[in-house]
Tab-separated table of C-alpha atoms in Angstrom:
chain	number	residue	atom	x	y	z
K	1	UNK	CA	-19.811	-3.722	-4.158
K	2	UNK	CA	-16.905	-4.647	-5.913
K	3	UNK	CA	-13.343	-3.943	-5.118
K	4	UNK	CA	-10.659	-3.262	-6.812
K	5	UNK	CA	-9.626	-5.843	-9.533
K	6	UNK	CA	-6.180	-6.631	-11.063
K	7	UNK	CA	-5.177	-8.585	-14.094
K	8	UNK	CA	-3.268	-10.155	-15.028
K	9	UNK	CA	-2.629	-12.801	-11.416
K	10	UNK	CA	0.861	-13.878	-12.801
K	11	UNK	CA	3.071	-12.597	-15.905
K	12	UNK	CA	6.226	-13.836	-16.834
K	13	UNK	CA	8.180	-11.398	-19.132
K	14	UNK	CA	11.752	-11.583	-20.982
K	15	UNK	CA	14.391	-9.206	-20.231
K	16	UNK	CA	13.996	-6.174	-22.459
K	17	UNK	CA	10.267	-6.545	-23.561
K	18	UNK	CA	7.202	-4.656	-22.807
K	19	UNK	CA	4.569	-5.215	-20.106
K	20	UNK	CA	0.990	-3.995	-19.432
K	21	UNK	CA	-0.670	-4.181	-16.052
K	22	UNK	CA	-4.567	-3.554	-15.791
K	23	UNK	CA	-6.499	-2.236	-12.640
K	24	UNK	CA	-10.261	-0.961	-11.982
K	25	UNK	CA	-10.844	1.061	-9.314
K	26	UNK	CA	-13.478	0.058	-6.719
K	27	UNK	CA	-16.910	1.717	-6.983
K	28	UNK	CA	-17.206	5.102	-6.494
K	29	UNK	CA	-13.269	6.138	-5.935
K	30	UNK	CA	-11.750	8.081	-9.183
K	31	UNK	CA	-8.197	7.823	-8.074
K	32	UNK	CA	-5.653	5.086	-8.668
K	33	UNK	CA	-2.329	4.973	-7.360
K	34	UNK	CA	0.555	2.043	-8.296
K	35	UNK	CA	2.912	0.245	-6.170
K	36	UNK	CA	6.023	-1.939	-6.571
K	37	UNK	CA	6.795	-4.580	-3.941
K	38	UNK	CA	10.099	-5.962	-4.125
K	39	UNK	CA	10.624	-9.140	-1.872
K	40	UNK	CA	10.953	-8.894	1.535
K	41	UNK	CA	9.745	-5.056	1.495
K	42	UNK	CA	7.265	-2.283	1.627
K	43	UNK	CA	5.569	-1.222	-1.221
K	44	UNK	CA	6.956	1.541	-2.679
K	45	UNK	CA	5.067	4.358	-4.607
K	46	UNK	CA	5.558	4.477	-8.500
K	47	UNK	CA	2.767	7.281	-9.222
K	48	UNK	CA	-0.944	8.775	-8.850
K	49	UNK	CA	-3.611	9.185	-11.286
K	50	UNK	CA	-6.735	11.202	-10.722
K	51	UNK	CA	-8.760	12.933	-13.945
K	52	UNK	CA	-6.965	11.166	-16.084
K	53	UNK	CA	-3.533	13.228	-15.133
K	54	UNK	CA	-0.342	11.657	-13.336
K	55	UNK	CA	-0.645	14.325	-10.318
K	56	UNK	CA	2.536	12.507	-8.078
K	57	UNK	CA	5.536	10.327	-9.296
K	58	UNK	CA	7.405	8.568	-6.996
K	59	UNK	CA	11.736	7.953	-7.707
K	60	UNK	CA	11.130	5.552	-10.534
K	61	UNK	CA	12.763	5.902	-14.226
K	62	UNK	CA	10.736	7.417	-17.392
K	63	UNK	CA	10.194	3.381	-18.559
K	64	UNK	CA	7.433	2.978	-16.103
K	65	UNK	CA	4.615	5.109	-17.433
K	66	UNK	CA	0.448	5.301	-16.817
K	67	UNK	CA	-2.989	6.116	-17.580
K	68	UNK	CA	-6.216	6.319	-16.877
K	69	UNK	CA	-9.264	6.134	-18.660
K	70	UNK	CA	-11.950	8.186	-18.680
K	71	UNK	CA	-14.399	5.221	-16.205
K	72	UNK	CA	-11.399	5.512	-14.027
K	73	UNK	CA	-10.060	2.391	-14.738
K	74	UNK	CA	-5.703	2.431	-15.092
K	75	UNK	CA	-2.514	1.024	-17.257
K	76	UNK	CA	0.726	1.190	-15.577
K	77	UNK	CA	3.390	-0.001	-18.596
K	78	UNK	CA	7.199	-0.880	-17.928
K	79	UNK	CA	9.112	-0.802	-21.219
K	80	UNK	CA	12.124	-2.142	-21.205
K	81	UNK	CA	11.867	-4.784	-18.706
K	82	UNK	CA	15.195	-5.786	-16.389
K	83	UNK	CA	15.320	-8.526	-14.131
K	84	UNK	CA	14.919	-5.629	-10.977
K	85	UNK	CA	11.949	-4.976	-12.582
K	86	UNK	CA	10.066	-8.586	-10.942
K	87	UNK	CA	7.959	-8.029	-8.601
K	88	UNK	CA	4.717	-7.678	-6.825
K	89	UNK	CA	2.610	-4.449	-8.232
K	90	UNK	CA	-0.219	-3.333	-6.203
K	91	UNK	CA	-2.505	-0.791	-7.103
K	92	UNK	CA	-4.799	1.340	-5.020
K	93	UNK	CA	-7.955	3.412	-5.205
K	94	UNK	CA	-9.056	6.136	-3.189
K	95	UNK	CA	-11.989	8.766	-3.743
K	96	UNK	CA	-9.721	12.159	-3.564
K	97	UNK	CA	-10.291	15.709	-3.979
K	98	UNK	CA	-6.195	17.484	-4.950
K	99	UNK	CA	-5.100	19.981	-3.603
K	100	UNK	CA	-4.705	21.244	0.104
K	101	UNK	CA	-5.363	19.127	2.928
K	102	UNK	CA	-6.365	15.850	1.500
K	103	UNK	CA	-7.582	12.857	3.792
K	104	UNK	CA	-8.288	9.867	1.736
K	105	UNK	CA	-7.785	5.984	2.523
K	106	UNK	CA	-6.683	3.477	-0.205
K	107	UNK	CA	-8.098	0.328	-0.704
K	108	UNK	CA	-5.429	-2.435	-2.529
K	109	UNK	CA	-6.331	-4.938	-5.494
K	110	UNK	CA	-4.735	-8.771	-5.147
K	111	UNK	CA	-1.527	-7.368	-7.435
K	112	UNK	CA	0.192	-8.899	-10.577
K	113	UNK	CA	3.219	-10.872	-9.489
K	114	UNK	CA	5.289	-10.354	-12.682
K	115	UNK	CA	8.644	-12.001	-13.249
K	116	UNK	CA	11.429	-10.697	-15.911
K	117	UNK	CA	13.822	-13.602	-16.770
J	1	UNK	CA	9.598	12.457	1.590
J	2	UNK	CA	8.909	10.927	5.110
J	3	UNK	CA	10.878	7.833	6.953
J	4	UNK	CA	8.051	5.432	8.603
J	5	UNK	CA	9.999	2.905	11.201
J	6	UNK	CA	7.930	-0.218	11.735
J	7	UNK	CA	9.079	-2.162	14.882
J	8	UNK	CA	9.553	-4.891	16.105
J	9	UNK	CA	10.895	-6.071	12.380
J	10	UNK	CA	10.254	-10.020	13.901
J	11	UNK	CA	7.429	-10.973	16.338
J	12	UNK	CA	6.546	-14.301	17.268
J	13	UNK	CA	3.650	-15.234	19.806
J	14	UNK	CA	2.188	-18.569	21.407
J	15	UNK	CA	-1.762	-18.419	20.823
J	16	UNK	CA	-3.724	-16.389	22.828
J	17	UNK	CA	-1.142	-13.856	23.616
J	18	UNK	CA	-1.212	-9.881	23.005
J	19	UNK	CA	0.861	-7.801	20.953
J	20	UNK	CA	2.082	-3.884	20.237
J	21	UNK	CA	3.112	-2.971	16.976
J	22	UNK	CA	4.866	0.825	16.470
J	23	UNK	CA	5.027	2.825	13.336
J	24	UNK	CA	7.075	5.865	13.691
J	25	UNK	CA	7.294	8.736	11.579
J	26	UNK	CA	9.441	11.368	10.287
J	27	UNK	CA	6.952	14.317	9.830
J	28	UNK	CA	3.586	15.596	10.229
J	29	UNK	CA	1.058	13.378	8.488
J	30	UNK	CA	-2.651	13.753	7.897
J	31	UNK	CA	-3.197	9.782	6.353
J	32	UNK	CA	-2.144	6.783	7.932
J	33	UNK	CA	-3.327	3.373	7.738
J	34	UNK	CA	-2.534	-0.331	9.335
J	35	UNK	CA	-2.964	-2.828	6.595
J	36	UNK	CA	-2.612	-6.978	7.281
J	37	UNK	CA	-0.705	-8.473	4.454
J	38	UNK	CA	-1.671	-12.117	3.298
J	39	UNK	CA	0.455	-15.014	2.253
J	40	UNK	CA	-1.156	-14.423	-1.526
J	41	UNK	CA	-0.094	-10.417	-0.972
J	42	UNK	CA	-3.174	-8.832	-0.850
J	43	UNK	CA	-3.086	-5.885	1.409
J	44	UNK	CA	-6.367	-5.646	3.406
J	45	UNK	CA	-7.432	-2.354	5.661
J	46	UNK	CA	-7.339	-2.624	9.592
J	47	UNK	CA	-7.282	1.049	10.328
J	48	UNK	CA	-7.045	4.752	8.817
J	49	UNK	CA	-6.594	6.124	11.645
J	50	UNK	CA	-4.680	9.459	11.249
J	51	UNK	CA	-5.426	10.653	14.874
J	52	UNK	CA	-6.829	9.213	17.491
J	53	UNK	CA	-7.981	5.459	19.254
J	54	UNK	CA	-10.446	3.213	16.461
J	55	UNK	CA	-11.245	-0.518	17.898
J	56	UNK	CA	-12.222	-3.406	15.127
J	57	UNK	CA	-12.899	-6.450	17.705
J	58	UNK	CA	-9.596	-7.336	19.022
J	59	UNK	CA	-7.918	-4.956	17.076
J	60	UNK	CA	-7.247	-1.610	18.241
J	61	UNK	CA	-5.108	1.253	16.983
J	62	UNK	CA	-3.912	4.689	18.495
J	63	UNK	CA	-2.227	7.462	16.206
J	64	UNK	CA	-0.510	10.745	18.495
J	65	UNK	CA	0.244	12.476	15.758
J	66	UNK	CA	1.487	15.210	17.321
J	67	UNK	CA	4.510	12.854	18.750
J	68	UNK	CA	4.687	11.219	15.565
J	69	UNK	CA	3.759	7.451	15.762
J	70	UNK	CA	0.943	4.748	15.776
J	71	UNK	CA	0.552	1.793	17.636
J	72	UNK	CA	-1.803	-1.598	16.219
J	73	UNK	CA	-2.784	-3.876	19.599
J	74	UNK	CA	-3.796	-7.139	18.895
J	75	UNK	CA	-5.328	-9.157	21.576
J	76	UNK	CA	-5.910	-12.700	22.234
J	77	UNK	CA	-4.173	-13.835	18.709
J	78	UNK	CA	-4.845	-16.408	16.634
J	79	UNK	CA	-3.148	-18.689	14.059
J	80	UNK	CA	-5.233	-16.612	11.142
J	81	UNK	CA	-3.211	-12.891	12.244
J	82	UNK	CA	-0.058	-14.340	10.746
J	83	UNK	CA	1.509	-12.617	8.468
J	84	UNK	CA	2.773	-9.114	7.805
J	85	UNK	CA	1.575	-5.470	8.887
J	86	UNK	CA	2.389	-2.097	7.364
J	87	UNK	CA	1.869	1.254	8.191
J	88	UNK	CA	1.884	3.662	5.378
J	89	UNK	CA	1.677	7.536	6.155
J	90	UNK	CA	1.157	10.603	3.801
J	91	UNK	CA	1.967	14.271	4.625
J	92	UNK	CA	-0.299	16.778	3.615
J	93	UNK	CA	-0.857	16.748	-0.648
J	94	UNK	CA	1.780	13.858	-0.762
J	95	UNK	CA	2.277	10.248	-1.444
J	96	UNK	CA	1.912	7.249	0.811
J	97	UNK	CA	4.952	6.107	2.587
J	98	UNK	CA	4.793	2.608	3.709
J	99	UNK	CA	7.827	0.856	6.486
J	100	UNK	CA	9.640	-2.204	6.202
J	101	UNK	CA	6.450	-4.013	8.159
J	102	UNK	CA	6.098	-6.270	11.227
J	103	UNK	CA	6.446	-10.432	10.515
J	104	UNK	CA	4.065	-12.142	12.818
J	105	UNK	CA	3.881	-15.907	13.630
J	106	UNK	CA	1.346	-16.935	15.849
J	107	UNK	CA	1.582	-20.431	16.873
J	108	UNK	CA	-1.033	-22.828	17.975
């Protein structure tokens, strides 16, 4: 059963350029959240994708945007790039039904370290 | 959204000995999980233990959520539970919150 994969490992990125992140959901979940992790903190919640919509955004600028693909699978794209931009970025998957009460546990891929020089 | 209040911040332990981490939160939560974080970063599952007392060998976790916090006892430690732990808590139709996380050395 595989769990949830991230690529690239490492990216290293100029100041002001473009970046791409990849991440397939484990087996049988349909929803993907993404996470930054600055140094020395928690991760903190950049949005949610689930049928192929952004359902929750956390407090980050219009230059970080998504999507998902139809087999689930997600693209989480900074534009712009500044140096506060390096970091850790972790995605999760969960297997979630919106609205109401929802209980769901998230399962975490190895991240992309990316650093903006 | 929610404040989650990991403490201690620091924790370091002589091999063998048992430990209490506390996650508090701000609000009424229906998710919350324990996650170990490795020296590579990946975040791997202890608990989801919203409510309730789950055991995982000598891992243990209790959630009151009605007095809003969790608690992760780890027993008899070894060199391999260094590292750091984070609680992360959702309300109801919301986002995951995670804390600042618990730095554990364990040494031999």
């Amino acid at each position: 059963d595989a769990g949830v994969t991230q690529s690239p490992t490492h990216l290293i990125k100029t100041r002001g350029q473009q970046v791409t992140l990849r991440c397939s959901p484990k087996s049988g979940h349909d929803t993907v959240s993404w996470y930054q992790q600055a140094l020395g903190q928690g991760p903190q919640f950049i949005f949610q994708y689930y049928e192929e919509e952004e359902r929750q955004r956390g407090n980050f600028p219009d230059r970080f945007s998504g999507h998902q693909f139809p087999n689930y699978s997600s693209e989480l794209n900074v534009n712009a790039l500044l140096l506060g931009d390096s970091a850790l970025y972790l995605c999760a998957s969960s297997s979630y039904r919106w609205g109401g009460r929802s209980s769901y546990e998230q399962y975490f891929g190895p991240g992309t370290r990316l650093t903006v020089t | 959204g929610i404040q989650v209040e990991q403490s201690p911040p620091d924790l370091i332990l002589q091999e063998g000995a048992n430990s209490t981490l506390r996650c508090n939160f701000s609000d009424s939560v229906n998710n919350l999980q324990w996650f170990h974080q490795n020296p590579w970063g990946q975040l791997i599952n202890l608990f989801y233990i919203p409510s309730g007392t789950k055991q995982n060998g000598r891992l243990s976790a209790t959630t009151v959520a009605t007095e809003r916090y969790s608690l992760l006892y780890i027993s008899s430690s070894q060199t391999t539970d260094s590292g750091v732990y984070f609680c992360a808590a959702s309300p109801p139709g919301n986002q995951f919150y995670f804390g600042t996380g618990t730095s554990l050395t364990v040494i031999p």
